[in-house]
Amino acid sequence: GENVEQHPSTLSVQEGDSAVIKCTYSDSASNYFPWYKQELGKGPQLIIDIRSNVGEKKDQRIAVTLNKTAKHFSLHITETQPEDSAVYFCAESWGKLQFGAGTQVVVTP
Amino acid sequence: DAGVTQSPTHLIKTRGQHVTLRCSPISGHKSVSWYQQVLGQGPQFIFQYYEKEERGRGNFPDRFSARQFPNYSSELNVNALLLGDSALYLCASSLGGLPGYTFGSGTRLTVV
């Protein structure tokens, strides 16, 4: 079964609002936590990642936070735009990638 | 620079047949991983190869096999296809020593 739980499964936001996706993991050995965006008909695209020795990382409108003690990490998208609409996957890795089930994000104008 | 390239992009096979999927990693990347993504789910790990050696295997039956060639390209083979093998098969490459996986666009396999 999946070692990564991802919530919510769907998320609808108005353009300009923020979107937050949360993931929990179970393997204490995990040390790398990437987030992928997948558009229809394409492979997953890495949008941001964080290592276990860092608590937060930001890249323009995207930020990721990691709480190793609680074993959860989150993706924050601010000032959402229609082109942010896609399926987002969190993953954890200690060698291979274990993915969450995905969050369908819909940004309405 | 070319990203990860996979071929073919789409494939239709009949139950019981065999299929070979191909992947060329980003130039300089020595590690290739294969994932199966069933519609509506996250990708599931199948294999990882580094420097032509298998470094990891997911929970898939022996009908699934793979190999990596001296030029670091890779093939995924699936024998005795079942309807449940219908999925998007993704290849990802990385430098090997560091995390950071780049995915190809995948091969959409339909088994009828």
Short mmCIF file of C-alpha atoms in Angstrom, two decimals:
data_model
loop_
_atom_site.label_atom_id
_atom_site.label_comp_id
_atom_site.label_asym_id
_atom_site.label_seq_id
_atom_site.Cartn_x
_atom_site.Cartn_y
_atom_site.Cartn_z
CA GLY A 1 0.00 0.00 0.00
CA GLU A 2 0.97 3.66 -0.20
CA ASN A 3 3.28 5.03 2.47
CA VAL A 4 2.32 8.58 1.61
CA GLU A 5 -1.12 10.00 2.31
CA GLN A 6 -2.13 13.11 0.41
CA HIS A 7 -5.05 15.45 1.06
CA PRO A 8 -7.28 16.76 -0.34
CA SER A 9 -7.97 14.66 -3.42
CA THR A 10 -9.57 17.64 -5.17
CA LEU A 11 -9.18 21.36 -4.55
CA SER A 12 -11.08 24.18 -6.22
CA VAL A 13 -9.82 27.72 -5.71
CA GLN A 14 -10.59 31.12 -7.15
CA GLU A 15 -7.86 32.76 -9.16
CA GLY A 16 -5.66 34.78 -6.84
CA ASP A 17 -6.40 32.67 -3.76
CA SER A 18 -3.94 30.28 -2.11
CA ALA A 19 -3.91 26.50 -2.39
CA VAL A 20 -2.50 24.14 0.23
CA ILE A 21 -1.89 20.42 -0.19
CA LYS A 22 -0.77 18.25 2.72
CA CYS A 23 1.05 14.93 2.85
CA THR A 24 2.07 12.56 5.61
CA TYR A 25 4.62 9.78 5.40
CA SER A 26 5.63 6.86 7.58
CA ASP A 27 9.25 5.98 6.74
CA SER A 28 11.68 7.70 9.10
CA ALA A 29 14.52 7.01 6.64
CA SER A 30 12.97 9.28 4.00
CA ASN A 31 15.23 12.26 3.35
CA TYR A 32 13.95 13.82 0.15
CA PHE A 33 10.49 15.22 -0.53
CA PRO A 34 9.66 16.41 -4.04
CA TRP A 35 6.43 17.79 -5.44
CA TYR A 36 5.37 17.10 -9.01
CA LYS A 37 2.79 18.75 -11.27
CA GLN A 38 1.19 16.60 -13.93
CA GLU A 39 -0.82 18.04 -16.77
CA LEU A 40 -3.08 15.97 -18.99
CA GLY A 41 -1.13 13.71 -21.33
CA LYS A 42 2.23 14.59 -19.82
CA GLY A 43 4.65 13.08 -17.35
CA PRO A 44 5.09 14.51 -13.85
CA GLN A 45 7.17 17.69 -13.73
CA LEU A 46 9.24 18.52 -10.66
CA ILE A 47 8.17 21.92 -9.31
CA ILE A 48 9.93 22.06 -5.94
CA ASP A 49 11.71 19.74 -3.55
CA ILE A 50 13.05 19.81 -0.02
CA ARG A 51 15.66 17.80 1.85
CA SER A 52 15.21 16.52 5.37
CA ASN A 53 17.69 19.00 6.87
CA VAL A 54 15.58 21.96 5.74
CA GLY A 55 12.25 23.12 7.20
CA GLU A 56 11.01 25.40 4.45
CA LYS A 57 11.84 26.29 0.88
CA LYS A 58 10.36 28.93 -1.40
CA ASP A 59 10.42 29.50 -5.14
CA GLN A 60 8.38 32.49 -6.26
CA ARG A 61 4.69 31.58 -5.69
CA ILE A 62 5.45 28.06 -4.48
CA ALA A 63 6.64 27.02 -1.04
CA VAL A 64 7.08 23.72 0.73
CA THR A 65 7.31 23.09 4.47
CA LEU A 66 8.56 19.97 6.19
CA ASN A 67 7.97 18.80 9.75
CA LYS A 68 10.18 15.73 10.23
CA THR A 69 9.03 15.14 13.79
CA ALA A 70 5.39 14.92 12.74
CA LYS A 71 6.29 13.33 9.38
CA HIS A 72 4.29 15.69 7.27
CA PHE A 73 5.01 18.19 4.53
CA SER A 74 2.91 20.67 2.64
CA LEU A 75 2.81 22.55 -0.66
CA HIS A 76 1.61 26.15 -0.71
CA ILE A 77 0.74 27.96 -3.92
CA THR A 78 -0.02 31.64 -3.56
CA GLU A 79 -1.77 33.96 -6.04
CA THR A 80 -3.07 30.99 -8.01
CA GLN A 81 -3.51 31.32 -11.77
CA PRO A 82 -5.57 29.24 -14.23
CA GLU A 83 -2.34 27.65 -15.52
CA ASP A 84 -1.79 26.19 -12.04
CA SER A 85 -4.70 23.82 -12.76
CA ALA A 86 -3.27 20.28 -12.82
CA VAL A 87 -2.79 17.20 -10.68
CA TYR A 88 -0.15 17.64 -7.98
CA PHE A 89 1.71 14.73 -6.41
CA CYS A 90 3.82 14.69 -3.29
CA ALA A 91 6.48 12.02 -2.94
CA GLU A 92 9.05 10.83 -0.46
CA SER A 93 12.31 9.08 -1.19
CA TRP A 94 15.14 7.19 0.39
CA GLY A 95 16.15 5.85 -3.02
CA LYS A 96 12.97 5.17 -4.90
CA LEU A 97 10.07 7.59 -5.06
CA GLN A 98 6.86 6.79 -3.19
CA PHE A 99 4.01 8.96 -4.45
CA GLY A 100 0.82 10.16 -2.88
CA ALA A 101 -2.48 9.60 -4.69
CA GLY A 102 -2.53 13.12 -6.11
CA THR A 103 -4.60 16.30 -5.75
CA GLN A 104 -6.63 17.64 -8.66
CA VAL A 105 -6.35 21.43 -8.43
CA VAL A 106 -8.81 23.54 -10.38
CA VAL A 107 -8.28 27.30 -10.48
CA THR A 108 -11.35 29.16 -11.70
CA PRO A 109 -11.00 32.67 -13.19
CA ASP B 1 18.88 19.77 -24.31
CA ALA B 2 16.67 16.75 -24.84
CA GLY B 3 14.79 15.59 -21.79
CA VAL B 4 13.88 12.01 -21.02
CA THR B 5 12.51 10.43 -24.19
CA GLN B 6 10.23 7.42 -24.25
CA SER B 7 8.98 5.32 -27.11
CA PRO B 8 6.45 4.51 -28.30
CA THR B 9 4.04 7.14 -27.01
CA HIS B 10 1.00 4.90 -27.39
CA LEU B 11 0.62 1.17 -27.78
CA ILE B 12 -2.28 -1.26 -28.01
CA LYS B 13 -1.64 -4.94 -27.27
CA THR B 14 -3.74 -8.06 -26.85
CA ARG B 15 -3.89 -10.10 -23.66
CA GLY B 16 -1.07 -12.63 -23.50
CA GLN B 17 1.26 -10.67 -25.77
CA HIS B 18 4.63 -9.24 -24.86
CA VAL B 19 5.64 -5.58 -24.93
CA THR B 20 8.95 -3.66 -24.85
CA LEU B 21 9.07 -0.03 -23.83
CA ARG B 22 12.13 2.14 -24.33
CA CYS B 23 13.66 5.06 -22.49
CA SER B 24 16.58 7.39 -23.17
CA PRO B 25 17.73 9.37 -20.12
CA ILE B 26 18.97 12.94 -20.02
CA SER B 27 22.57 13.13 -21.21
CA GLY B 28 24.86 12.55 -18.24
CA HIS B 29 22.22 10.80 -16.14
CA LYS B 30 23.28 7.30 -15.16
CA SER B 31 20.18 6.16 -13.29
CA VAL B 32 16.87 5.16 -14.84
CA SER B 33 13.70 4.24 -12.98
CA TRP B 34 10.40 2.87 -14.27
CA TYR B 35 6.97 3.64 -12.85
CA GLN B 36 3.46 2.46 -13.64
CA GLN B 37 0.65 4.99 -13.35
CA VAL B 38 -2.87 3.66 -13.45
CA LEU B 39 -5.53 6.25 -14.28
CA GLY B 40 -6.41 8.35 -11.26
CA GLN B 41 -3.50 7.16 -9.12
CA GLY B 42 0.03 8.16 -8.32
CA PRO B 43 2.94 6.46 -10.10
CA GLN B 44 4.06 3.14 -8.61
CA PHE B 45 7.74 2.17 -8.57
CA ILE B 46 8.69 -0.81 -10.74
CA PHE B 47 12.50 -0.80 -11.18
CA GLN B 48 15.57 1.31 -10.69
CA TYR B 49 18.84 0.82 -12.57
CA TYR B 50 22.16 2.55 -11.96
CA GLU B 51 25.28 1.88 -14.00
CA LYS B 52 23.51 -1.05 -15.67
CA GLU B 53 22.77 -2.81 -12.39
CA GLU B 54 19.37 -3.25 -10.78
CA ARG B 55 19.23 -1.18 -7.61
CA GLY B 56 15.62 -1.63 -6.65
CA ARG B 57 12.49 -3.53 -7.56
CA GLY B 58 8.92 -2.71 -6.63
CA ASN B 59 6.07 -5.06 -5.87
CA PHE B 60 5.45 -6.26 -9.42
CA PRO B 61 5.26 -9.84 -10.74
CA ASP B 62 8.13 -11.55 -12.55
CA ARG B 63 6.36 -10.84 -15.84
CA PHE B 64 7.98 -7.41 -15.54
CA SER B 65 11.68 -7.15 -16.32
CA ALA B 66 14.06 -4.41 -17.35
CA ARG B 67 17.62 -3.74 -18.30
CA GLN B 68 19.95 -0.82 -18.80
CA PHE B 69 22.40 -0.58 -21.66
CA PRO B 70 25.99 0.77 -21.72
CA ASN B 71 24.69 4.10 -23.07
CA TYR B 72 22.34 4.25 -20.01
CA SER B 73 19.17 3.83 -22.07
CA SER B 74 16.74 1.29 -20.73
CA GLU B 75 14.03 -1.15 -21.74
CA LEU B 76 11.04 -2.34 -19.76
CA ASN B 77 9.61 -5.69 -20.81
CA VAL B 78 6.25 -7.09 -19.82
CA ASN B 79 5.29 -10.66 -20.70
CA ALA B 80 1.89 -12.35 -20.79
CA LEU B 81 0.01 -9.05 -20.72
CA LEU B 82 -3.12 -8.76 -18.62
CA LEU B 83 -5.93 -6.23 -18.92
CA GLY B 84 -4.74 -4.77 -15.61
CA ASP B 85 -1.39 -3.86 -17.14
CA SER B 86 -3.10 -1.04 -19.02
CA ALA B 87 -1.48 2.12 -17.69
CA LEU B 88 0.89 4.98 -18.38
CA TYR B 89 4.45 3.72 -18.03
CA LEU B 90 6.85 6.43 -16.98
CA CYS B 91 10.60 6.52 -17.12
CA ALA B 92 12.61 8.86 -14.89
CA SER B 93 16.31 9.61 -15.00
CA SER B 94 18.65 11.06 -12.42
CA LEU B 95 22.36 11.59 -11.93
CA GLY B 96 22.34 8.66 -9.55
CA GLY B 97 24.28 10.01 -6.64
CA LEU B 98 21.80 12.75 -5.84
CA PRO B 99 17.99 12.79 -5.81
CA GLY B 100 16.17 14.79 -8.43
CA TYR B 101 14.25 12.72 -10.93
CA THR B 102 13.15 13.97 -14.36
CA PHE B 103 10.26 12.13 -15.95
CA GLY B 104 9.50 11.45 -19.56
CA SER B 105 6.01 11.86 -21.02
CA GLY B 106 5.37 8.15 -20.74
CA THR B 107 4.07 5.34 -22.89
CA ARG B 108 0.32 4.78 -22.77
CA LEU B 109 -0.22 1.02 -22.92
CA THR B 110 -3.70 -0.35 -23.56
CA VAL B 111 -4.26 -4.09 -23.27
CA VAL B 112 -7.41 -5.38 -24.93
#
